[in-house]
Amino acid sequence: MATISKQEADAWDRVLDAAAELTDLIESSAIDIDEFDLEELTIFLASHGYTVRSMLKHLKRSWPPE
């Protein structure tokens, strides 16, 4: 079994927390996605949070515009 540091474990926990929040957001929409694919997608997005944030930083917080 590979040993990981507390810092690495904490970073992974933050990824999983963000993925859970993304899951809630996607499940609240009308998007129909398989549970496995949803888990893979949200973990991918959460683990690439810096890139995702930089792509979305100029958007307003809600869509569609009110």
PDB file of C-alpha atoms in Angstrom:
ATOM      1  CA  MET A   1       0.000   0.000   0.000  1.00  0.00           C
ATOM      2  CA  ALA A   2       1.377   3.392  -0.961  1.00  0.00           C
ATOM      3  CA  THR A   3       1.951   5.877   1.801  1.00  0.00           C
ATOM      4  CA  ILE A   4       0.691   9.403   1.307  1.00  0.00           C
ATOM      5  CA  SER A   5       1.359  12.480   3.383  1.00  0.00           C
ATOM      6  CA  LYS A   6      -1.259  14.275   5.431  1.00  0.00           C
ATOM      7  CA  GLN A   7      -0.975  17.183   2.995  1.00  0.00           C
ATOM      8  CA  GLU A   8      -1.739  14.910   0.025  1.00  0.00           C
ATOM      9  CA  ALA A   9      -4.638  13.305   1.895  1.00  0.00           C
ATOM     10  CA  ASP A  10      -6.070  16.721   2.772  1.00  0.00           C
ATOM     11  CA  ALA A  11      -5.749  17.861  -0.850  1.00  0.00           C
ATOM     12  CA  TRP A  12      -7.601  14.738  -2.041  1.00  0.00           C
ATOM     13  CA  ASP A  13     -10.325  15.332   0.571  1.00  0.00           C
ATOM     14  CA  ARG A  14     -10.797  18.849  -0.834  1.00  0.00           C
ATOM     15  CA  VAL A  15     -11.133  17.387  -4.349  1.00  0.00           C
ATOM     16  CA  LEU A  16     -13.772  14.940  -3.105  1.00  0.00           C
ATOM     17  CA  ASP A  17     -15.651  17.719  -1.268  1.00  0.00           C
ATOM     18  CA  ALA A  18     -15.693  19.855  -4.416  1.00  0.00           C
ATOM     19  CA  ALA A  19     -16.792  16.852  -6.489  1.00  0.00           C
ATOM     20  CA  ALA A  20     -19.697  16.284  -4.095  1.00  0.00           C
ATOM     21  CA  GLU A  21     -20.785  19.899  -4.496  1.00  0.00           C
ATOM     22  CA  LEU A  22     -20.533  19.611  -8.277  1.00  0.00           C
ATOM     23  CA  THR A  23     -22.617  16.428  -8.111  1.00  0.00           C
ATOM     24  CA  ASP A  24     -25.343  18.278  -6.198  1.00  0.00           C
ATOM     25  CA  LEU A  25     -25.300  21.079  -8.765  1.00  0.00           C
ATOM     26  CA  ILE A  26     -25.535  18.739 -11.747  1.00  0.00           C
ATOM     27  CA  GLU A  27     -28.214  16.583 -10.113  1.00  0.00           C
ATOM     28  CA  SER A  28     -30.315  19.712  -9.532  1.00  0.00           C
ATOM     29  CA  SER A  29     -30.346  20.352 -13.285  1.00  0.00           C
ATOM     30  CA  ALA A  30     -32.222  18.567 -16.048  1.00  0.00           C
ATOM     31  CA  ILE A  31     -29.044  16.814 -17.204  1.00  0.00           C
ATOM     32  CA  ASP A  32     -29.474  13.050 -17.422  1.00  0.00           C
ATOM     33  CA  ILE A  33     -26.157  11.358 -16.694  1.00  0.00           C
ATOM     34  CA  ASP A  34     -25.217   7.907 -15.496  1.00  0.00           C
ATOM     35  CA  GLU A  35     -24.091   7.765 -11.841  1.00  0.00           C
ATOM     36  CA  PHE A  36     -20.633   6.398 -12.723  1.00  0.00           C
ATOM     37  CA  ASP A  37     -20.099   9.027 -15.426  1.00  0.00           C
ATOM     38  CA  LEU A  38     -21.255  11.764 -13.057  1.00  0.00           C
ATOM     39  CA  GLU A  39     -18.734  10.643 -10.449  1.00  0.00           C
ATOM     40  CA  GLU A  40     -15.918  10.519 -13.012  1.00  0.00           C
ATOM     41  CA  LEU A  41     -16.865  13.928 -14.419  1.00  0.00           C
ATOM     42  CA  THR A  42     -17.105  15.692 -11.069  1.00  0.00           C
ATOM     43  CA  ILE A  43     -13.822  14.261  -9.786  1.00  0.00           C
ATOM     44  CA  PHE A  44     -12.124  15.279 -13.040  1.00  0.00           C
ATOM     45  CA  LEU A  45     -13.521  18.813 -12.839  1.00  0.00           C
ATOM     46  CA  ALA A  46     -12.654  19.147  -9.154  1.00  0.00           C
ATOM     47  CA  SER A  47      -9.114  17.880  -9.657  1.00  0.00           C
ATOM     48  CA  HIS A  48      -8.648  20.451 -12.434  1.00  0.00           C
ATOM     49  CA  GLY A  49     -10.268  23.242 -10.436  1.00  0.00           C
ATOM     50  CA  TYR A  50      -7.654  25.872 -11.239  1.00  0.00           C
ATOM     51  CA  THR A  51      -8.151  25.428 -14.984  1.00  0.00           C
ATOM     52  CA  VAL A  52     -11.952  25.283 -14.681  1.00  0.00           C
ATOM     53  CA  ARG A  53     -11.994  28.454 -12.545  1.00  0.00           C
ATOM     54  CA  SER A  54      -9.836  30.330 -15.048  1.00  0.00           C
ATOM     55  CA  MET A  55     -12.186  29.354 -17.892  1.00  0.00           C
ATOM     56  CA  LEU A  56     -15.306  30.414 -15.978  1.00  0.00           C
ATOM     57  CA  LYS A  57     -14.051  33.458 -14.065  1.00  0.00           C
ATOM     58  CA  HIS A  58     -15.657  35.981 -16.423  1.00  0.00           C
ATOM     59  CA  LEU A  59     -19.126  34.468 -16.264  1.00  0.00           C
ATOM     60  CA  LYS A  60     -21.892  35.681 -14.010  1.00  0.00           C
ATOM     61  CA  ARG A  61     -22.860  33.453 -11.099  1.00  0.00           C
ATOM     62  CA  SER A  62     -26.249  32.390 -12.446  1.00  0.00           C
ATOM     63  CA  TRP A  63     -27.483  31.278 -15.815  1.00  0.00           C
ATOM     64  CA  PRO A  64     -29.607  32.133 -17.701  1.00  0.00           C
ATOM     65  CA  PRO A  65     -29.273  35.881 -17.203  1.00  0.00           C
ATOM     66  CA  GLU A  66     -32.128  37.339 -15.265  1.00  0.00           C
TER      67      GLU A  66
END
